[in-house]
PDB file of C-alpha atoms and ligand atoms in Angstrom:
ATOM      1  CA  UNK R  67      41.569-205.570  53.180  1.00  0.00           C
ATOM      2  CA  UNK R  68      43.908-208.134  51.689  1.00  0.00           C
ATOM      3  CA  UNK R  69      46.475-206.877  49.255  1.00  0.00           C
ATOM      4  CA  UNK R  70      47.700-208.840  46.106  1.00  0.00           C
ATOM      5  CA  UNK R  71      49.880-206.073  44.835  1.00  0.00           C
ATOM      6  CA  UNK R  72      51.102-204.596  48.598  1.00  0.00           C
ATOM      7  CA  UNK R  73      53.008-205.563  51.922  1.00  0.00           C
ATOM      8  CA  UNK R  74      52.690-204.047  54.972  1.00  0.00           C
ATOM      9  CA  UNK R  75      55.357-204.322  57.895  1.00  0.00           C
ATOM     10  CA  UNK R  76      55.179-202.395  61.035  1.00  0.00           C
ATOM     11  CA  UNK R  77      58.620-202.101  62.649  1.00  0.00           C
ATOM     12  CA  UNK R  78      57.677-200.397  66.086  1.00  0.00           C
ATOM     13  CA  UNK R  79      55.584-197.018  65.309  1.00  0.00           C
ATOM     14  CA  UNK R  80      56.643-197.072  61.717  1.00  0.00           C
ATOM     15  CA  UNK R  81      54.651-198.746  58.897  1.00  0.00           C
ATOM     16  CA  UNK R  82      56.165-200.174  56.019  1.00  0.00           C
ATOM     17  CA  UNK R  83      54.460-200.348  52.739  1.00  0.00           C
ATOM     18  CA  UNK R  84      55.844-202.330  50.022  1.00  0.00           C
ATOM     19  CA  UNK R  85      54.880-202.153  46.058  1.00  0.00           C
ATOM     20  CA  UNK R  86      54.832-205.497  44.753  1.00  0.00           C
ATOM     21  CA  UNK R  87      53.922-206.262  40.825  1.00  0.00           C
ATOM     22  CA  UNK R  88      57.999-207.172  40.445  1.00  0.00           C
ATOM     23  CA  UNK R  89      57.132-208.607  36.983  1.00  0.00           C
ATOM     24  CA  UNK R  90      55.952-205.525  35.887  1.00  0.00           C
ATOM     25  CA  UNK R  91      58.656-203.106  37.528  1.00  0.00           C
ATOM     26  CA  UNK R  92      56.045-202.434  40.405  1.00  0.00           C
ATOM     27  CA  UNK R  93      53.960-200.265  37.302  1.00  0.00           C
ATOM     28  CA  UNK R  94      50.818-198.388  39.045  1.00  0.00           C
ATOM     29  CA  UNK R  95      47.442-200.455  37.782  1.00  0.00           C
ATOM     30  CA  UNK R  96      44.227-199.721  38.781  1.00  0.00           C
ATOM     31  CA  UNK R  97      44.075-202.554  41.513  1.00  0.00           C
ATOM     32  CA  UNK R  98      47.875-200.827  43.063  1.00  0.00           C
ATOM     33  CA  UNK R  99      46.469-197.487  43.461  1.00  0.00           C
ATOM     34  CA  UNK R 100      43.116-198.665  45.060  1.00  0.00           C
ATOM     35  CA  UNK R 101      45.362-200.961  47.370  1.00  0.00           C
ATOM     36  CA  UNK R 102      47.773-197.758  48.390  1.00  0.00           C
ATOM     37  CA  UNK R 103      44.692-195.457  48.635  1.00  0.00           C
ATOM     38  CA  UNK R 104      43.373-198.247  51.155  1.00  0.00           C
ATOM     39  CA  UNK R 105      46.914-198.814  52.779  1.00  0.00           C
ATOM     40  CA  UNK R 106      47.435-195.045  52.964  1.00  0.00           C
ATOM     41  CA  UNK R 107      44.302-194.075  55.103  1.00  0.00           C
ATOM     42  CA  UNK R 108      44.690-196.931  56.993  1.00  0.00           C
ATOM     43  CA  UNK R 109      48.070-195.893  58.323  1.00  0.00           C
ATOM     44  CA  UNK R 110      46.849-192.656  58.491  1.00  0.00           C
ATOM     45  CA  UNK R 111      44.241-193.512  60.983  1.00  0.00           C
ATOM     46  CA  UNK R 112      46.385-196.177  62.927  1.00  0.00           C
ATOM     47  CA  UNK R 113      46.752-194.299  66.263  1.00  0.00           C
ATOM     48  CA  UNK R 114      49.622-196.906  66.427  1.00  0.00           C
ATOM     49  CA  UNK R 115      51.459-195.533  63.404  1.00  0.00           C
ATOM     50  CA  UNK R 116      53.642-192.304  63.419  1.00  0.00           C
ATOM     51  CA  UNK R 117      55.807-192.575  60.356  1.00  0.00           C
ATOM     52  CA  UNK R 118      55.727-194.022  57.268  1.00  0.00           C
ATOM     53  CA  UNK R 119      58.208-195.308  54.627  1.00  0.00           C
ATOM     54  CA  UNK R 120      56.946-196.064  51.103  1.00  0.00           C
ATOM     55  CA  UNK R 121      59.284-198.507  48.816  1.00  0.00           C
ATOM     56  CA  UNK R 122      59.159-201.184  45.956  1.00  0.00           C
ATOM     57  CA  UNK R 123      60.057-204.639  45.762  1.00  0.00           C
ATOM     58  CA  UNK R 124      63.444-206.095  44.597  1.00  0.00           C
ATOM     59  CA  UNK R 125      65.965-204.145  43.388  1.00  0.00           C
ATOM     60  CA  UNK R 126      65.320-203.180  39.965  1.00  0.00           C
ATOM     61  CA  UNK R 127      62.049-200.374  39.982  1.00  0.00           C
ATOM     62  CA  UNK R 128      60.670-198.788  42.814  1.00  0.00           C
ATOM     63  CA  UNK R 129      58.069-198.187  40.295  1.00  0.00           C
ATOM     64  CA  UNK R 130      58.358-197.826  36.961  1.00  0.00           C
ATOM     65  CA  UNK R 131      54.503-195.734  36.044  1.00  0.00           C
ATOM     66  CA  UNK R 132      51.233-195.692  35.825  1.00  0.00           C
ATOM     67  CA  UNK R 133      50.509-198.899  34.065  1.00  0.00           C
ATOM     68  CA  UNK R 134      50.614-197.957  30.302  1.00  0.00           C
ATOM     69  CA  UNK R 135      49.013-201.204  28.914  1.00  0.00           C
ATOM     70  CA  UNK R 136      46.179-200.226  31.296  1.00  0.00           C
ATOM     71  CA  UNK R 137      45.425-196.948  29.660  1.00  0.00           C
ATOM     72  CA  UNK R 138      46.498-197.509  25.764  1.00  0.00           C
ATOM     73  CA  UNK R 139      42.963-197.410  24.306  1.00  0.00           C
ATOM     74  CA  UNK R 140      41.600-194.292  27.189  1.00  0.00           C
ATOM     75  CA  UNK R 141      40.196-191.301  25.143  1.00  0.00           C
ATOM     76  CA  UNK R 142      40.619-187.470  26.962  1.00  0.00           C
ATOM     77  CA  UNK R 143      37.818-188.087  29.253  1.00  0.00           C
ATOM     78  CA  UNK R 144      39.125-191.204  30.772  1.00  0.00           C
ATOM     79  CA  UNK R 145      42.404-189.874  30.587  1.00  0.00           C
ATOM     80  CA  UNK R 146      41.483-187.012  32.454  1.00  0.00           C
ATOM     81  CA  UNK R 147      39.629-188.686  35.342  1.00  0.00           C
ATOM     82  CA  UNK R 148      42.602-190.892  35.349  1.00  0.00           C
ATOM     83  CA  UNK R 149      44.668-188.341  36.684  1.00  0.00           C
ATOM     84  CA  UNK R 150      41.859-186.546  38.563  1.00  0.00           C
ATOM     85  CA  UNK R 151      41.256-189.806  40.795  1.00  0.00           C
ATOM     86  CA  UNK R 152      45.068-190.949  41.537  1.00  0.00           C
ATOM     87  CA  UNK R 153      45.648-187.181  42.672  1.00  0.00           C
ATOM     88  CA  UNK R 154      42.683-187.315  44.523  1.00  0.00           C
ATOM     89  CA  UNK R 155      42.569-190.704  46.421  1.00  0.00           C
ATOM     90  CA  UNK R 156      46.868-191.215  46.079  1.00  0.00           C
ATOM     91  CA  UNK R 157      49.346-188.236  45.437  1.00  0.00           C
ATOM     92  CA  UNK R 158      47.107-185.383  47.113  1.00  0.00           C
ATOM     93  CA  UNK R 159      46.461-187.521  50.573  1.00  0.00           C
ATOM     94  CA  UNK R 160      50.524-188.291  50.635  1.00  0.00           C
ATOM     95  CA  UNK R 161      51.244-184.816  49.947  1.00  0.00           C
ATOM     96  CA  UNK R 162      48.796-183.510  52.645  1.00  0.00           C
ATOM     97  CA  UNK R 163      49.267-186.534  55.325  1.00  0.00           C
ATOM     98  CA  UNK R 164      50.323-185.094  58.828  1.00  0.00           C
ATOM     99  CA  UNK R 165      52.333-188.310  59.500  1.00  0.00           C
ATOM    100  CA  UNK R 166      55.766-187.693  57.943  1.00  0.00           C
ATOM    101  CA  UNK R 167      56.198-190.056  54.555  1.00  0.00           C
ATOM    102  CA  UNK R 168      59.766-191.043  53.426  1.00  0.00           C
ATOM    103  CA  UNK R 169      60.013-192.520  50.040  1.00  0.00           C
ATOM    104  CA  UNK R 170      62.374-195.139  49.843  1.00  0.00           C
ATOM    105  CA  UNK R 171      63.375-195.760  46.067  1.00  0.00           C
ATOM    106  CA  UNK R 172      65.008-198.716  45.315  1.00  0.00           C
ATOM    107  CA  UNK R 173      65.396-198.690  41.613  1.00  0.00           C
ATOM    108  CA  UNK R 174      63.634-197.371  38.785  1.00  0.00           C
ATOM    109  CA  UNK R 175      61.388-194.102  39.175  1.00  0.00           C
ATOM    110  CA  UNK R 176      59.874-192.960  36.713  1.00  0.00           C
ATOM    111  CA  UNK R 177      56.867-191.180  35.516  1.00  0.00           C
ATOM    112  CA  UNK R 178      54.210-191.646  38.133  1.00  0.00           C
ATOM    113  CA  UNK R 179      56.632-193.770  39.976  1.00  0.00           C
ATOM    114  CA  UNK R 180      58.421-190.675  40.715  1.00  0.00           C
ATOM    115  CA  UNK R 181      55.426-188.613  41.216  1.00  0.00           C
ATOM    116  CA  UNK R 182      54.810-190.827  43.822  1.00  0.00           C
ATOM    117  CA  UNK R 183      57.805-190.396  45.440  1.00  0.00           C
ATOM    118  CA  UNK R 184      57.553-186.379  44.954  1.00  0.00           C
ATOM    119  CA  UNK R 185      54.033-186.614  46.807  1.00  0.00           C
ATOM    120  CA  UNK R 186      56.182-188.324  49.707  1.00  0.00           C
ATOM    121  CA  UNK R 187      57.049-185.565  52.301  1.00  0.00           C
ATOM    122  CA  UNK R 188      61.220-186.640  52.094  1.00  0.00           C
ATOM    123  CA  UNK R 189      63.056-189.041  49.515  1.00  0.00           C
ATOM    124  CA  UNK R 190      66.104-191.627  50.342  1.00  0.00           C
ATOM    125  CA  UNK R 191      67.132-193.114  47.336  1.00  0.00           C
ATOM    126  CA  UNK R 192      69.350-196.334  46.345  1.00  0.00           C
ATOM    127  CA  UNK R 193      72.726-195.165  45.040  1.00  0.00           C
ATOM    128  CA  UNK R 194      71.889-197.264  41.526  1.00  0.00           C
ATOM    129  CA  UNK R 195      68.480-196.090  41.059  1.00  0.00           C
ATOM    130  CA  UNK R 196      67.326-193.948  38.028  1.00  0.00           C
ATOM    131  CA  UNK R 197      64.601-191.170  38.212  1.00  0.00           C
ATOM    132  CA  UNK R 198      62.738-189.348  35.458  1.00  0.00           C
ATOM    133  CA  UNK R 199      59.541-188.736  33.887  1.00  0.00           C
ATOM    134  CA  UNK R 200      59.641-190.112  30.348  1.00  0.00           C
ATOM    135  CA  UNK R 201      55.877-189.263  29.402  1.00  0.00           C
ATOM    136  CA  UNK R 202      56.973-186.950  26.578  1.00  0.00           C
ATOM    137  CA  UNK R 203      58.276-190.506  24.739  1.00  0.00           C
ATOM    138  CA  UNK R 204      54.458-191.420  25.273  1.00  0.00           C
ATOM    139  CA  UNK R 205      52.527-188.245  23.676  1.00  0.00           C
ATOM    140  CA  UNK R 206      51.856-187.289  27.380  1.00  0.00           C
ATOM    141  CA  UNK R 207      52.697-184.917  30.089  1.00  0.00           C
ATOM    142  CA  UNK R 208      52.990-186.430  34.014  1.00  0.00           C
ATOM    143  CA  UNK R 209      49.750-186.612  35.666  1.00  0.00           C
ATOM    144  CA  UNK R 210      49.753-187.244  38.986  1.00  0.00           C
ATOM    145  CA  UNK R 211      51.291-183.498  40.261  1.00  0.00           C
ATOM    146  CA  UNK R 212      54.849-184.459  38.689  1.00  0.00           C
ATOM    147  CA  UNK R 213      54.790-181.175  36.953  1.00  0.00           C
ATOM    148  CA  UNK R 214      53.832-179.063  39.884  1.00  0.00           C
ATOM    149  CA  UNK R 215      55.692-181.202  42.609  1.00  0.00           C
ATOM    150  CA  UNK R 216      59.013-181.090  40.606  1.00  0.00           C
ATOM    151  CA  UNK R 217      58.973-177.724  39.331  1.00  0.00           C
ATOM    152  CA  UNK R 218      58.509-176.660  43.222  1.00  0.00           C
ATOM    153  CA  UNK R 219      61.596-178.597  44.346  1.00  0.00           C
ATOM    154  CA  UNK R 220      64.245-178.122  41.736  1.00  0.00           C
ATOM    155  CA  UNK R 221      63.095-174.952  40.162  1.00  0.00           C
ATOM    156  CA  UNK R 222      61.571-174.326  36.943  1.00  0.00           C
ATOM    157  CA  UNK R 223      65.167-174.956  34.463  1.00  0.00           C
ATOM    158  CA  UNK R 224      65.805-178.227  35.927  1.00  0.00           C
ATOM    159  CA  UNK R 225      62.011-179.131  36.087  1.00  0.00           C
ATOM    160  CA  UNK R 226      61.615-178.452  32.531  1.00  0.00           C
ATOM    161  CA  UNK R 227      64.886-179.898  31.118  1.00  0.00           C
ATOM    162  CA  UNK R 228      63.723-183.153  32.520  1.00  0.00           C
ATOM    163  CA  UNK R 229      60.323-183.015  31.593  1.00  0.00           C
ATOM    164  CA  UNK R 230      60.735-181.893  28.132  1.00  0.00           C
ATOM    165  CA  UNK R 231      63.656-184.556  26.975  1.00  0.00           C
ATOM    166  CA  UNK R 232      62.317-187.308  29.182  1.00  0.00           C
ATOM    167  CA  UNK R 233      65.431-188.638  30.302  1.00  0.00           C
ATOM    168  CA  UNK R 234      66.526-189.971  33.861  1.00  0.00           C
ATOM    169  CA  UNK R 235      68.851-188.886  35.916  1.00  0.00           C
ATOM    170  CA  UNK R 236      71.110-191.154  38.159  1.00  0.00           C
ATOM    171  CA  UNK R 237      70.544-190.960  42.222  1.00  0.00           C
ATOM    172  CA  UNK R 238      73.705-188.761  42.765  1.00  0.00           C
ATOM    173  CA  UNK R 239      72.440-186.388  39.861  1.00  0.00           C
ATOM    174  CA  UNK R 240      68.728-186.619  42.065  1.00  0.00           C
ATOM    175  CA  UNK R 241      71.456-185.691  45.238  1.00  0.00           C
ATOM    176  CA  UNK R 242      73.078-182.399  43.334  1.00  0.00           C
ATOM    177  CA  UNK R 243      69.386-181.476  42.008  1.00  0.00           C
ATOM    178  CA  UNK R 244      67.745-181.641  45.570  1.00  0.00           C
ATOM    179  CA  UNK R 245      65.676-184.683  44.207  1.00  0.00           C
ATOM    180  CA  UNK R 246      66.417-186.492  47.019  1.00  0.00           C
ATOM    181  CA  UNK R 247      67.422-186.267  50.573  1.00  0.00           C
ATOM    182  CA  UNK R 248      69.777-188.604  50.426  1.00  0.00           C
ATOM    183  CA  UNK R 249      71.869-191.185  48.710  1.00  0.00           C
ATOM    184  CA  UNK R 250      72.445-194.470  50.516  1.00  0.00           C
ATOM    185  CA  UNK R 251      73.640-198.599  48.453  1.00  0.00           C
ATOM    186  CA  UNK R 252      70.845-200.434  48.803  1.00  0.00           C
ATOM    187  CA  UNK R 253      71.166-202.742  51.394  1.00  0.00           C
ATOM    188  CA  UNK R 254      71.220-199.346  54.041  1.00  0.00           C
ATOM    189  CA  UNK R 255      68.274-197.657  52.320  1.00  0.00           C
ATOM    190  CA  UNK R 256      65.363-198.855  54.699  1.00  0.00           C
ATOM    191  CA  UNK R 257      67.312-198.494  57.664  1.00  0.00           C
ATOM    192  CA  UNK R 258      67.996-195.176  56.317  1.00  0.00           C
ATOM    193  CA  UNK R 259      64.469-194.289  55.670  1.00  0.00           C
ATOM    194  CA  UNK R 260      63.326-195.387  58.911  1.00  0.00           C
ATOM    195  CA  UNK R 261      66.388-193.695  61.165  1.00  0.00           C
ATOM    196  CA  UNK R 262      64.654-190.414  59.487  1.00  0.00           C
ATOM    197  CA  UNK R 263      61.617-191.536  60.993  1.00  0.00           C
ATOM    198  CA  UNK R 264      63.035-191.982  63.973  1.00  0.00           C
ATOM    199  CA  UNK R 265      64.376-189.009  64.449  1.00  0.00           C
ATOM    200  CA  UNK R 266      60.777-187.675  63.749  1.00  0.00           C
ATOM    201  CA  UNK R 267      58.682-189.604  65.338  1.00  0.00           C
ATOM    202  CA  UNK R 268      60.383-188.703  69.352  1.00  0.00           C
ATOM    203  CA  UNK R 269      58.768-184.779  68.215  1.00  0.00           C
ATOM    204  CA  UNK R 270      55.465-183.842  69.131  1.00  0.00           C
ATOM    205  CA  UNK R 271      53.100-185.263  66.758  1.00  0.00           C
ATOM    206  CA  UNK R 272      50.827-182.125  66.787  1.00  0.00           C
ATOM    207  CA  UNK R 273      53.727-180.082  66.125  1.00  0.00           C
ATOM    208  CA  UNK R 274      55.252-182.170  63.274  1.00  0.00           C
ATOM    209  CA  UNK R 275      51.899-182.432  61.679  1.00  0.00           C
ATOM    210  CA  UNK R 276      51.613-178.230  61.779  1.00  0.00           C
ATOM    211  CA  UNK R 277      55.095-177.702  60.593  1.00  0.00           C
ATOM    212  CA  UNK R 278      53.605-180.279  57.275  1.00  0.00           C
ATOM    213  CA  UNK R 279      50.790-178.623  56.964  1.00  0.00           C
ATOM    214  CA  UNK R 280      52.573-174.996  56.750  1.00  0.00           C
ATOM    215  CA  UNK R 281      55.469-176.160  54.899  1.00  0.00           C
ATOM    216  CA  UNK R 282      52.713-177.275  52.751  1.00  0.00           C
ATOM    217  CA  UNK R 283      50.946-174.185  52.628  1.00  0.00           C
ATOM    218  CA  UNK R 284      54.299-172.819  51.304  1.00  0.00           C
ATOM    219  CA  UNK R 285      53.841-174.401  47.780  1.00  0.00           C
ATOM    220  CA  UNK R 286      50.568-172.680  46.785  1.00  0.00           C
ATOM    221  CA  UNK R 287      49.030-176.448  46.338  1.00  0.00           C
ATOM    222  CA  UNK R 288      45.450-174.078  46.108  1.00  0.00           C
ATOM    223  CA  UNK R 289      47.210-172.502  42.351  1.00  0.00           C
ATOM    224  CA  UNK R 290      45.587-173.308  39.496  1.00  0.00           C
ATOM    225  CA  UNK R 291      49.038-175.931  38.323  1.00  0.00           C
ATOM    226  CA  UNK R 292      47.025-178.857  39.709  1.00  0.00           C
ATOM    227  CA  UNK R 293      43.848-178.529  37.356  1.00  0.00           C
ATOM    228  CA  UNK R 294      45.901-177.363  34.057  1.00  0.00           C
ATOM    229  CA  UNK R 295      48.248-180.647  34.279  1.00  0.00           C
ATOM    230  CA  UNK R 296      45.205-182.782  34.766  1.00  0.00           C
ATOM    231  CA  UNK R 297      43.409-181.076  31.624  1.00  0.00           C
ATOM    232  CA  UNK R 298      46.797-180.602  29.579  1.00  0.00           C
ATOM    233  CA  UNK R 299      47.067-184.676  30.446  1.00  0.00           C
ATOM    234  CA  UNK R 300      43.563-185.434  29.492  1.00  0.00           C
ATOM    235  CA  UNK R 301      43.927-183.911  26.067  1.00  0.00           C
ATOM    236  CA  UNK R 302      47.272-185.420  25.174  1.00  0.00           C
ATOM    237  CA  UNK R 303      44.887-188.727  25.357  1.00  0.00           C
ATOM    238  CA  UNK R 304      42.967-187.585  21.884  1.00  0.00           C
ATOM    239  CA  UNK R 305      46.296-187.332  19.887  1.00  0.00           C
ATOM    240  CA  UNK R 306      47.965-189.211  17.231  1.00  0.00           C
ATOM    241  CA  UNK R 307      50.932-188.701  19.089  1.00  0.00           C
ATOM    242  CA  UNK R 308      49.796-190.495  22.185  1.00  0.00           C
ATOM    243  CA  UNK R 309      48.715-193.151  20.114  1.00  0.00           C
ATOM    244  CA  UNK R 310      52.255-193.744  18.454  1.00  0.00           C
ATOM    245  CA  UNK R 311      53.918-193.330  21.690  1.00  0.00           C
ATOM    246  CA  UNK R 312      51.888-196.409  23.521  1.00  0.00           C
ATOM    247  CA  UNK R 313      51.734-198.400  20.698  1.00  0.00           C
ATOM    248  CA  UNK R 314      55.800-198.116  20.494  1.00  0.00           C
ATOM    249  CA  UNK R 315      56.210-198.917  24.124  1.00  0.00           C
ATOM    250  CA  UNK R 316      54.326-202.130  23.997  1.00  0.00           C
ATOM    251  CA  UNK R 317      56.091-202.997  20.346  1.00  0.00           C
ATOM    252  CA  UNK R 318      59.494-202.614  22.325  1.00  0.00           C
ATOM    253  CA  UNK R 319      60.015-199.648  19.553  1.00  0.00           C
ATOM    254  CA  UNK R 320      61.261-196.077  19.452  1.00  0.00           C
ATOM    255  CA  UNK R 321      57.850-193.794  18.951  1.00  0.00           C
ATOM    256  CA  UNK R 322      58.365-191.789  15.736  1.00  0.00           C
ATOM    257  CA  UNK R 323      56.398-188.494  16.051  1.00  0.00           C
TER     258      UNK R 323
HETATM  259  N1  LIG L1572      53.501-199.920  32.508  1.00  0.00           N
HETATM  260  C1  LIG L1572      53.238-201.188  32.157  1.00  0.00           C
HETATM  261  N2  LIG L1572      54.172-202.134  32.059  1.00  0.00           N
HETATM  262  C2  LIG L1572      55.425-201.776  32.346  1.00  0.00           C
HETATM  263  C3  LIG L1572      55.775-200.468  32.713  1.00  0.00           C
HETATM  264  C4  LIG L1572      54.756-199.526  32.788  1.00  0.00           C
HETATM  265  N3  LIG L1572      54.980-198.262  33.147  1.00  0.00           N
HETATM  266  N4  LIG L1572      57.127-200.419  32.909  1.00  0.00           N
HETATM  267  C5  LIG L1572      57.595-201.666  32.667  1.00  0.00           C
HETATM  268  N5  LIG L1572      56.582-202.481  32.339  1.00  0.00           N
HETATM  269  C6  LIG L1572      56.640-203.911  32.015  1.00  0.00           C
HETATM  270  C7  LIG L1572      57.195-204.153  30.621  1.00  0.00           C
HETATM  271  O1  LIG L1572      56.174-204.005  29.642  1.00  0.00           O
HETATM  272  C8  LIG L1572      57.702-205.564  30.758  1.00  0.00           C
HETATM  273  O2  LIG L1572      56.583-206.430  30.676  1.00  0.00           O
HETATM  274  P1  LIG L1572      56.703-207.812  29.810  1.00  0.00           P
HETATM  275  O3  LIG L1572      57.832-208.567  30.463  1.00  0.00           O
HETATM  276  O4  LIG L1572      55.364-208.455  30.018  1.00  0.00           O
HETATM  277  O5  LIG L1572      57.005-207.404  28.408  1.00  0.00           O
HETATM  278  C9  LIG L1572      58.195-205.628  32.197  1.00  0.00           C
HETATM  279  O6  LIG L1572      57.542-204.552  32.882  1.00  0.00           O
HETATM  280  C10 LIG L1572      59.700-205.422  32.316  1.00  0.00           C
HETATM  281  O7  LIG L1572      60.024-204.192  31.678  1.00  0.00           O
HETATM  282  P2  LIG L1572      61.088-204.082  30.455  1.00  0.00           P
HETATM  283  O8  LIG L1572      60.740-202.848  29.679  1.00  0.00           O
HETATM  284  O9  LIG L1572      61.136-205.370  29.713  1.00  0.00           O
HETATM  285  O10 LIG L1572      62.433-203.893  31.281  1.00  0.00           O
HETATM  286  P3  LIG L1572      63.761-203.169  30.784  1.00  0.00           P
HETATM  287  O11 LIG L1572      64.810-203.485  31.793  1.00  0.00           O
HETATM  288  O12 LIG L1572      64.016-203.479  29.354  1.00  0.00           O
HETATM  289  O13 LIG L1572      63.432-201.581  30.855  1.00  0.00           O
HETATM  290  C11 LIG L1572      62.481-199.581  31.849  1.00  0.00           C
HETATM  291  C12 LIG L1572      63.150-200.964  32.084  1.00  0.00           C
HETATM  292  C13 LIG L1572      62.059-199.041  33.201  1.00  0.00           C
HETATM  293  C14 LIG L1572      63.502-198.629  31.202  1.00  0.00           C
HETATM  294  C15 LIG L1572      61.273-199.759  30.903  1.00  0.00           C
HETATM  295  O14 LIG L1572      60.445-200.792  31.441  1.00  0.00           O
HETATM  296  C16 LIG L1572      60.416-198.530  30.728  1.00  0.00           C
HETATM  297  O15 LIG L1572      60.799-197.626  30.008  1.00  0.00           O
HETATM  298  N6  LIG L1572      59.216-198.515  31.359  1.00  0.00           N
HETATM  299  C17 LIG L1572      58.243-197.469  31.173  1.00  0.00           C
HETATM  300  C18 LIG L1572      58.635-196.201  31.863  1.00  0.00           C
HETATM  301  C19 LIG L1572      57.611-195.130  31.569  1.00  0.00           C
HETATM  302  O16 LIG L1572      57.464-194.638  30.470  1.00  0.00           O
HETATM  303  N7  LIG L1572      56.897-194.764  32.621  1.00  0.00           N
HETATM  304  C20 LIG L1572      55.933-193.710  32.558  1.00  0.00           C
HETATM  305  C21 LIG L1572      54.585-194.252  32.413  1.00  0.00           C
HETATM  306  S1  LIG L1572      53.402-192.945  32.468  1.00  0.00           S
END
């Protein structure tokens, strides 16, 4: 398959798989997350490929969403298997991939952007990027596992303070809030990423894909969280809220609610 909105690089055993939709902060469309769900399994299945890093062109947005001109007119049901069919064919097979996944952010993450990187097994980030999950400025909740994947890593307070208010926090905040891994300027993050993977990828494969698998097992990804974010999600698509907070993003407007 030929990507219009991806690169892939392999340096040795690692694969390197690059977001590009630059003018639109690397956003997640409909043709993006059919091109990583195709990238994804194909790395997967590369007997070639131990380790993967996962980043965004430029310097400015790793990626900034799901692409919210995309969805603006969905009703509940289309929002709903909008977040049932990223989680199934995206987030889920990153969060359950027995090759190890580093997210490398370089710039803005936010709202599925950063559920993206959360579904990554470790995070490096850029020392000026931003991460948060502004959905509640858009009548919406995250849908791709943000709520679940967050919650798990930072612990309920922190989870919630960021999901309720919206706002980002800077990389060293990310650093403090066990976010992210680590912290590195930008021109050091992919060699950063990929010394991880290095580090990894000398280990028994079987054994580093059992240690994901029960680290995994760890987070109860079998609790019921999954299903009540994708139907909470859904049904924030049949309010008048919603509809305010879309229509003010693409105005360039604060949503008044
Ligand atoms: N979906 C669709 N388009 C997006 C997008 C998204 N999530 N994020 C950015 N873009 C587009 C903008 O609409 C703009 O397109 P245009 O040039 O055709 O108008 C372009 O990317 C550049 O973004 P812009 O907002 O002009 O850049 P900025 O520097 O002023 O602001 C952000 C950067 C990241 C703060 C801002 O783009 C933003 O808030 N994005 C949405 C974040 C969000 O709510 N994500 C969650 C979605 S569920």
């Amino acid at each position: 398959m030929t990507y219009q909105n991806l690169h892939i690089e392999d340096n040795g055993q690692i694969r390197r798989i690059t977001i590009d939709r630059e003018a639109k902060l690397n956003a997640l469309n409909k043709t993006t997350l059919a091109e990583l769900s195709d990238a994804v399994a194909s790395a997967l299945a590369s007997e070639m490929v131990r380790g993967i890093v996962l980043t965004g062109v430029g310097e400015k947005a790793f990626v900034a969403g799901a692409d919210i001109a995309e969805f603006a007119s969905f009703n509940a049901d289309q929002g709903r298997a909008l977040a049932r069919e990223g989680q199934a064919k995206v987030f889920d097979v990153l969060h359950h991939a027995t090759k190890p996944i580093v997210a490398a952010i370089n710039g803005f993450a936010l709202g599925g952007g950063l559920e993206l990187a959360l579904a990554c097994h470790i995070r490096v980030a850029a020392s000026h990027a931003k991460l948060g999950l502004p959905e509640v400025s858009l009548g919406l909740i995250p849908g791709y596992g943000g709520t679940q994947r967050l919650t798990q890593l930072i612990g309920r307070g922190r989870a919630l303070e960021m999901i309720l208010t919206g706002d980002m926090v800077t990389a060293a905040e990310a650093l403090e809030y066990g976010i992210v891994n680590h912290v590195v300027d930008l021109p050091e993050l992919l060699t950063k990423a990929e010394s991880i993977l290095n580090r990894i990828i000398v280990r028994s494969p079987n054994a580093v894909a059992a240690a994901i698998t029960t680290v995994n097992a760890a987070l109860g990804h079998t609790s019921k969280g999954y299903e009540i974010e994708i139907d909470e999600f859904g049904r924030c698509f049949g309010t008048p809220d919603f509809k305010e907070g879309v229509a003010a993003f693409l105005e360039k407007r604060k949503p008044n609610f």
